[in-house]
PDB file of C-alpha atoms and ligand atoms in Angstrom:
ATOM      1  CA  MET A 482      83.963 107.124  50.134  1.00 64.00           C
ATOM      2  CA  SER A 483      86.229 108.642  47.502  1.00 78.00           C
ATOM      3  CA  ILE A 484      87.609 112.183  47.158  1.00 82.00           C
ATOM      4  CA  TYR A 485      84.695 113.196  44.909  1.00 92.00           C
ATOM      5  CA  GLY A 486      82.117 111.019  46.704  1.00 95.00           C
ATOM      6  CA  ASP A 487      79.784 113.775  47.894  1.00 95.00           C
ATOM      7  CA  TYR A 488      79.822 115.473  44.501  1.00 97.00           C
ATOM      8  CA  ILE A 489      79.175 112.227  42.577  1.00 98.00           C
ATOM      9  CA  LYS A 490      76.344 111.391  44.966  1.00 98.00           C
ATOM     10  CA  SER A 491      74.759 114.800  44.336  1.00 98.00           C
ATOM     11  CA  VAL A 492      74.401 114.066  40.593  1.00 98.00           C
ATOM     12  CA  ILE A 493      72.756 110.634  41.028  1.00 98.00           C
ATOM     13  CA  ARG A 494      68.959 110.756  40.853  1.00 98.00           C
ATOM     14  CA  THR A 495      66.669 108.706  43.055  1.00 98.00           C
ATOM     15  CA  VAL A 496      63.486 107.484  41.345  1.00 97.00           C
ATOM     16  CA  PRO A 497      61.017 106.221  43.972  1.00 97.00           C
ATOM     17  CA  ASP A 498      58.957 103.092  43.358  1.00 96.00           C
ATOM     18  CA  TRP A 499      60.805 101.977  40.223  1.00 96.00           C
ATOM     19  CA  PRO A 500      60.786  99.332  38.786  1.00 94.00           C
ATOM     20  CA  GLN A 501      58.361  98.294  41.506  1.00 93.00           C
ATOM     21  CA  PRO A 502      56.727  99.825  44.600  1.00 94.00           C
ATOM     22  CA  GLY A 503      59.112 100.236  47.523  1.00 92.00           C
ATOM     23  CA  VAL A 504      62.321 100.364  45.438  1.00 93.00           C
ATOM     24  CA  ASN A 505      64.362 103.579  45.378  1.00 96.00           C
ATOM     25  CA  PHE A 506      66.114 103.312  42.020  1.00 97.00           C
ATOM     26  CA  ARG A 507      69.509 105.094  41.997  1.00 98.00           C
ATOM     27  CA  ASP A 508      69.712 106.443  38.467  1.00 98.00           C
ATOM     28  CA  ILE A 509      73.216 107.262  37.201  1.00 98.00           C
ATOM     29  CA  THR A 510      72.100 108.784  33.884  1.00 98.00           C
ATOM     30  CA  PRO A 511      72.286 112.421  35.171  1.00 98.00           C
ATOM     31  CA  LEU A 512      75.867 111.685  36.224  1.00 98.00           C
ATOM     32  CA  LEU A 513      76.673 110.345  32.743  1.00 98.00           C
ATOM     33  CA  GLN A 514      75.091 113.397  31.072  1.00 98.00           C
ATOM     34  CA  ASN A 515      77.354 115.688  33.085  1.00 98.00           C
ATOM     35  CA  SER A 516      80.810 115.505  31.459  1.00 98.00           C
ATOM     36  CA  ALA A 517      82.604 117.098  34.448  1.00 97.00           C
ATOM     37  CA  ALA A 518      80.978 114.615  36.832  1.00 98.00           C
ATOM     38  CA  PHE A 519      81.701 111.625  34.601  1.00 98.00           C
ATOM     39  CA  ARG A 520      85.353 112.680  34.367  1.00 98.00           C
ATOM     40  CA  LYS A 521      85.576 113.004  38.174  1.00 97.00           C
ATOM     41  CA  LEU A 522      83.994 109.571  38.528  1.00 98.00           C
ATOM     42  CA  VAL A 523      86.524 107.881  36.239  1.00 98.00           C
ATOM     43  CA  ASP A 524      89.335 109.880  37.898  1.00 97.00           C
ATOM     44  CA  SER A 525      88.214 108.603  41.336  1.00 97.00           C
ATOM     45  CA  PHE A 526      88.805 105.034  40.193  1.00 98.00           C
ATOM     46  CA  VAL A 527      92.018 105.876  38.317  1.00 97.00           C
ATOM     47  CA  HIS A 528      93.391 107.633  41.412  1.00 96.00           C
ATOM     48  CA  ARG A 529      92.683 104.597  43.592  1.00 97.00           C
ATOM     49  CA  TYR A 530      93.971 101.902  41.216  1.00 98.00           C
ATOM     50  CA  GLN A 531      96.801 103.432  39.190  1.00 97.00           C
ATOM     51  CA  GLU A 532      99.537 102.094  41.504  1.00 97.00           C
ATOM     52  CA  MET A 533      97.914  98.709  42.171  1.00 98.00           C
ATOM     53  CA  GLU A 534      99.338  96.889  39.134  1.00 98.00           C
ATOM     54  CA  ILE A 535      95.962  95.847  37.782  1.00 98.00           C
ATOM     55  CA  ASP A 536      96.220  93.423  34.834  1.00 98.00           C
ATOM     56  CA  ALA A 537      92.551  93.567  33.862  1.00 98.00           C
ATOM     57  CA  VAL A 538      89.368  95.444  34.675  1.00 99.00           C
ATOM     58  CA  ALA A 539      86.465  92.977  34.678  1.00 98.00           C
ATOM     59  CA  ALA A 540      83.223  94.898  34.236  1.00 98.00           C
ATOM     60  CA  ILE A 541      79.728  93.552  34.832  1.00 98.00           C
ATOM     61  CA  ASP A 542      77.066  93.624  32.111  1.00 98.00           C
ATOM     62  CA  ALA A 543      75.654  96.166  31.406  1.00 97.00           C
ATOM     63  CA  ARG A 544      76.071  99.301  33.536  1.00 98.00           C
ATOM     64  CA  GLY A 545      79.505  98.192  34.755  1.00 98.00           C
ATOM     65  CA  PHE A 546      80.790  98.530  31.177  1.00 98.00           C
ATOM     66  CA  ILE A 547      80.187 102.299  31.252  1.00 98.00           C
ATOM     67  CA  VAL A 548      82.879 102.906  33.830  1.00 98.00           C
ATOM     68  CA  GLY A 549      84.966  99.773  33.246  1.00 98.00           C
ATOM     69  CA  ALA A 550      85.999 100.624  29.683  1.00 98.00           C
ATOM     70  CA  PRO A 551      87.408 104.138  30.326  1.00 98.00           C
ATOM     71  CA  LEU A 552      89.057 102.855  33.496  1.00 98.00           C
ATOM     72  CA  ALA A 553      90.868 100.039  31.638  1.00 98.00           C
ATOM     73  CA  TYR A 554      91.905 102.578  28.995  1.00 98.00           C
ATOM     74  CA  GLU A 555      93.357 104.931  31.619  1.00 98.00           C
ATOM     75  CA  LEU A 556      95.065 102.157  33.594  1.00 98.00           C
ATOM     76  CA  GLY A 557      96.525 100.738  30.376  1.00 98.00           C
ATOM     77  CA  CYS A 558      95.249  97.241  31.132  1.00 98.00           C
ATOM     78  CA  SER A 559      92.872  94.667  29.613  1.00 98.00           C
ATOM     79  CA  PHE A 560      89.103  94.961  29.642  1.00 98.00           C
ATOM     80  CA  VAL A 561      87.159  91.776  30.427  1.00 98.00           C
ATOM     81  CA  PRO A 562      83.370  91.667  30.076  1.00 98.00           C
ATOM     82  CA  VAL A 563      81.464  89.597  32.647  1.00 98.00           C
ATOM     83  CA  ARG A 564      78.227  88.988  30.771  1.00 98.00           C
ATOM     84  CA  LYS A 565      74.729  87.819  31.464  1.00 97.00           C
ATOM     85  CA  LYS A 566      74.057  84.251  30.343  1.00 97.00           C
ATOM     86  CA  GLY A 567      74.061  83.471  26.627  1.00 97.00           C
ATOM     87  CA  LYS A 568      75.929  86.521  25.299  1.00 98.00           C
ATOM     88  CA  LEU A 569      79.534  85.266  24.989  1.00 98.00           C
ATOM     89  CA  PRO A 570      80.359  83.253  21.847  1.00 98.00           C
ATOM     90  CA  PHE A 571      83.470  81.252  22.875  1.00 98.00           C
ATOM     91  CA  ARG A 572      84.078  78.723  25.700  1.00 98.00           C
ATOM     92  CA  THR A 573      82.612  80.096  28.935  1.00 98.00           C
ATOM     93  CA  ILE A 574      82.510  79.363  32.621  1.00 97.00           C
ATOM     94  CA  SER A 575      79.516  80.511  34.613  1.00 98.00           C
ATOM     95  CA  GLU A 576      78.258  81.226  38.113  1.00 97.00           C
ATOM     96  CA  THR A 577      74.633  81.145  39.182  1.00 96.00           C
ATOM     97  CA  TYR A 578      73.320  83.547  41.822  1.00 94.00           C
ATOM     98  CA  THR A 579      70.071  84.282  43.570  1.00 90.00           C
ATOM     99  CA  LEU A 580      67.921  87.305  42.777  1.00 83.00           C
ATOM    100  CA  GLU A 581      65.064  88.597  44.881  1.00 72.00           C
ATOM    101  CA  TYR A 582      62.875  86.301  42.760  1.00 74.00           C
ATOM    102  CA  GLY A 583      64.529  83.368  40.967  1.00 83.00           C
ATOM    103  CA  GLU A 584      68.066  82.917  39.701  1.00 92.00           C
ATOM    104  CA  ALA A 585      70.481  84.548  37.261  1.00 95.00           C
ATOM    105  CA  GLU A 586      73.828  83.592  35.770  1.00 97.00           C
ATOM    106  CA  VAL A 587      76.984  85.485  34.783  1.00 98.00           C
ATOM    107  CA  GLU A 588      79.565  84.174  32.317  1.00 98.00           C
ATOM    108  CA  LEU A 589      83.208  84.739  31.479  1.00 98.00           C
ATOM    109  CA  HIS A 590      85.304  83.558  28.536  1.00 98.00           C
ATOM    110  CA  SER A 591      87.690  80.807  29.680  1.00 97.00           C
ATOM    111  CA  ASP A 592      90.630  82.643  28.026  1.00 97.00           C
ATOM    112  CA  ALA A 593      89.735  86.107  29.399  1.00 98.00           C
ATOM    113  CA  PHE A 594      92.963  86.495  31.407  1.00 98.00           C
ATOM    114  CA  LYS A 595      96.092  84.606  32.521  1.00 97.00           C
ATOM    115  CA  GLN A 596      96.341  82.538  35.713  1.00 98.00           C
ATOM    116  CA  GLY A 597      97.331  84.770  38.632  1.00 98.00           C
ATOM    117  CA  ASP A 598      96.411  88.006  36.861  1.00 98.00           C
ATOM    118  CA  ARG A 599      95.413  90.843  39.190  1.00 98.00           C
ATOM    119  CA  ILE A 600      91.784  91.649  38.463  1.00 98.00           C
ATOM    120  CA  LEU A 601      89.683  94.636  39.487  1.00 99.00           C
ATOM    121  CA  ILE A 602      85.927  94.030  39.197  1.00 99.00           C
ATOM    122  CA  VAL A 603      83.680  97.045  38.564  1.00 98.00           C
ATOM    123  CA  ASP A 604      79.943  97.607  38.478  1.00 98.00           C
ATOM    124  CA  ASP A 605      77.680 100.612  38.941  1.00 98.00           C
ATOM    125  CA  LEU A 606      75.906  99.483  42.101  1.00 98.00           C
ATOM    126  CA  ILE A 607      75.903  96.939  44.924  1.00 97.00           C
ATOM    127  CA  ALA A 608      72.462  96.140  46.346  1.00 96.00           C
ATOM    128  CA  THR A 609      72.146  92.568  47.698  1.00 95.00           C
ATOM    129  CA  GLY A 610      75.676  91.909  46.430  1.00 97.00           C
ATOM    130  CA  GLY A 611      74.589  88.788  44.515  1.00 96.00           C
ATOM    131  CA  THR A 612      75.857  89.983  41.145  1.00 97.00           C
ATOM    132  CA  MET A 613      79.239  91.240  42.377  1.00 98.00           C
ATOM    133  CA  LEU A 614      79.816  88.162  44.534  1.00 97.00           C
ATOM    134  CA  ALA A 615      79.013  85.840  41.609  1.00 98.00           C
ATOM    135  CA  ALA A 616      81.516  87.756  39.439  1.00 98.00           C
ATOM    136  CA  ALA A 617      84.183  87.586  42.170  1.00 98.00           C
ATOM    137  CA  LYS A 618      83.673  83.830  42.597  1.00 97.00           C
ATOM    138  CA  LEU A 619      83.779  83.303  38.844  1.00 97.00           C
ATOM    139  CA  ILE A 620      87.062  85.163  38.479  1.00 98.00           C
ATOM    140  CA  THR A 621      88.573  83.355  41.476  1.00 98.00           C
ATOM    141  CA  ARG A 622      87.495  79.982  40.019  1.00 96.00           C
ATOM    142  CA  SER A 623      89.131  80.973  36.714  1.00 96.00           C
ATOM    143  CA  GLY A 624      92.478  81.540  38.428  1.00 97.00           C
ATOM    144  CA  GLY A 625      92.339  85.332  38.680  1.00 98.00           C
ATOM    145  CA  GLN A 626      93.336  87.246  41.804  1.00 98.00           C
ATOM    146  CA  VAL A 627      90.527  89.639  42.745  1.00 98.00           C
ATOM    147  CA  VAL A 628      92.337  92.748  43.987  1.00 98.00           C
ATOM    148  CA  GLU A 629      89.101  94.579  44.807  1.00 98.00           C
ATOM    149  CA  THR A 630      85.451  94.890  43.846  1.00 98.00           C
ATOM    150  CA  ALA A 631      84.582  98.501  43.008  1.00 98.00           C
ATOM    151  CA  THR A 632      81.284 100.267  42.552  1.00 98.00           C
ATOM    152  CA  ILE A 633      79.922 103.755  42.025  1.00 98.00           C
ATOM    153  CA  VAL A 634      77.068 103.257  44.509  1.00 98.00           C
ATOM    154  CA  ASP A 635      76.744 101.048  47.578  1.00 98.00           C
ATOM    155  CA  LEU A 636      73.382 100.481  49.279  1.00 97.00           C
ATOM    156  CA  PRO A 637      74.708  99.304  52.673  1.00 98.00           C
ATOM    157  CA  ASP A 638      71.259  98.799  54.206  1.00 97.00           C
ATOM    158  CA  LEU A 639      70.729  95.901  51.793  1.00 96.00           C
ATOM    159  CA  GLY A 640      73.792  94.148  53.194  1.00 97.00           C
ATOM    160  CA  GLY A 641      75.515  93.365  49.898  1.00 97.00           C
ATOM    161  CA  SER A 642      78.867  95.007  50.543  1.00 98.00           C
ATOM    162  CA  ALA A 643      79.078  93.371  53.993  1.00 98.00           C
ATOM    163  CA  ARG A 644      78.313  90.011  52.404  1.00 98.00           C
ATOM    164  CA  ILE A 645      81.058  90.480  49.785  1.00 98.00           C
ATOM    165  CA  ARG A 646      83.573  91.432  52.505  1.00 98.00           C
ATOM    166  CA  GLU A 647      82.552  88.404  54.599  1.00 98.00           C
ATOM    167  CA  ALA A 648      83.340  86.239  51.559  1.00 98.00           C
ATOM    168  CA  GLY A 649      86.890  87.651  51.690  1.00 98.00           C
ATOM    169  CA  PHE A 650      86.855  90.280  48.947  1.00 98.00           C
ATOM    170  CA  ASN A 651      87.689  93.980  49.300  1.00 98.00           C
ATOM    171  CA  VAL A 652      84.951  96.477  48.444  1.00 98.00           C
ATOM    172  CA  PHE A 653      85.375 100.100  47.361  1.00 98.00           C
ATOM    173  CA  ALA A 654      82.422 102.424  46.741  1.00 98.00           C
ATOM    174  CA  VAL A 655      82.617 105.994  45.454  1.00 98.00           C
ATOM    175  CA  CYS A 656      79.457 106.853  47.426  1.00 97.00           C
ATOM    176  CA  SER A 657      76.611 105.217  49.324  1.00 98.00           C
ATOM    177  CA  PHE A 658      72.906 105.798  49.948  1.00 98.00           C
ATOM    178  CA  THR A 659      70.945 104.724  53.000  1.00 97.00           C
ATOM    179  CA  GLU A 660      67.345 103.596  52.483  1.00 94.00           C
ATOM    180  CA  ASP A 661      65.906 106.906  53.726  1.00 92.00           C
ATOM    181  CA  GLU A 662      67.895 109.242  51.447  1.00 91.00           C
TER     182      GLU A 662
HETATM  183  O1  PRP B2175      73.713  93.683  44.227  1.00 72.08           O
HETATM  184  P1  PRP B2175      72.620  93.095  43.387  1.00 72.08           P
HETATM  185  O2  PRP B2175      71.363  92.858  44.191  1.00 72.08           O
HETATM  186  O3  PRP B2175      73.064  91.869  42.645  1.00 72.08           O
HETATM  187  O4  PRP B2175      72.180  94.193  42.334  1.00 72.08           O
HETATM  188  C1  PRP B2175      73.101  94.990  41.632  1.00 72.08           C
HETATM  189  C2  PRP B2175      73.065  94.695  40.155  1.00 72.08           C
HETATM  190  O5  PRP B2175      71.768  95.053  39.638  1.00 72.08           O
HETATM  191  C3  PRP B2175      71.928  95.936  38.543  1.00 72.08           C
HETATM  192  O6  PRP B2175      72.071  95.255  37.344  1.00 72.08           O
HETATM  193  P2  PRP B2175      70.880  94.709  36.464  1.00 72.08           P
HETATM  194  O7  PRP B2175      70.824  93.213  36.659  1.00 72.08           O
HETATM  195  O8  PRP B2175      69.639  95.491  36.751  1.00 72.08           O
HETATM  196  O9  PRP B2175      71.414  94.912  35.000  1.00 72.08           O
HETATM  197  P3  PRP B2175      71.838  96.131  34.038  1.00 72.08           P
HETATM  198  O10 PRP B2175      73.232  96.563  34.454  1.00 72.08           O
HETATM  199  O11 PRP B2175      71.851  95.438  32.722  1.00 72.08           O
HETATM  200  O12 PRP B2175      70.834  97.245  34.142  1.00 72.08           O
HETATM  201  C4  PRP B2175      73.236  96.649  38.841  1.00 72.08           C
HETATM  202  O13 PRP B2175      73.795  97.198  37.656  1.00 72.08           O
HETATM  203  C5  PRP B2175      74.079  95.563  39.439  1.00 72.08           C
HETATM  204  O14 PRP B2175      74.743  94.787  38.446  1.00 72.08           O
HETATM  205  N1  ADE B2176      68.058 100.380  43.932  1.00 72.08           N
HETATM  206  C1  ADE B2176      68.717 100.192  42.773  1.00 72.08           C
HETATM  207  N2  ADE B2176      69.022 101.230  41.975  1.00 72.08           N
HETATM  208  C2  ADE B2176      69.681 101.043  40.803  1.00 72.08           C
HETATM  209  N3  ADE B2176      70.057  99.844  40.360  1.00 72.08           N
HETATM  210  C3  ADE B2176      69.787  98.758  41.124  1.00 72.08           C
HETATM  211  N4  ADE B2176      70.072  97.445  40.972  1.00 72.08           N
HETATM  212  C4  ADE B2176      69.587  96.790  42.043  1.00 72.08           C
HETATM  213  N5  ADE B2176      68.988  97.624  42.901  1.00 72.08           N
HETATM  214  C5  ADE B2176      69.110  98.882  42.357  1.00 72.08           C
END
């Protein structure tokens, strides 16, 4: 939990049964509408990473871009998009991962960063952890050093953050929601 964790959590909306029955969707749009909250969110990440010599922020398509771009700007480092399959025009490397139903794939340009660069991966939310873990594996395979995986929201009851840690990557979440809140 970050310094502003409780406040950030208070401006995230839960939409029950969306996009399907039984899912509590954690909607960050009220947070983005609130300029003071959005500033505190970006500041939470800046505060944590400003002394960590990050070479690039790798942000996950699409909601990860929202926080990844201002963070890279503030840290004075590169911004690297990790995109869903078929969106990047140059040479790519890819990693397939399992969704609740079926499979998905994330891609990275092969020249996105230099070997050994210190990479921070950001996304808005960790649920099963499949997306973040695929991005972390992709960056590791490409020769990047994953300093940490960072998210606005963790859903620990779904086991994703534990799974990412078990795979050997650090996880930082600004706030978390249990299933019943
Ligand atoms: O931990 P997981 O179970 O992998 O789920 C988390 C991912 O799911 C959401 O993305 P989504 O694929 O809905 O895409 P979007 O950002 O384009 O809305 C979210 O933004 C994370 O990237
Ligand atoms: N419960 C949830 N809320 C928002 N985004 C999600 N992505 C995967 N699960 C989610």
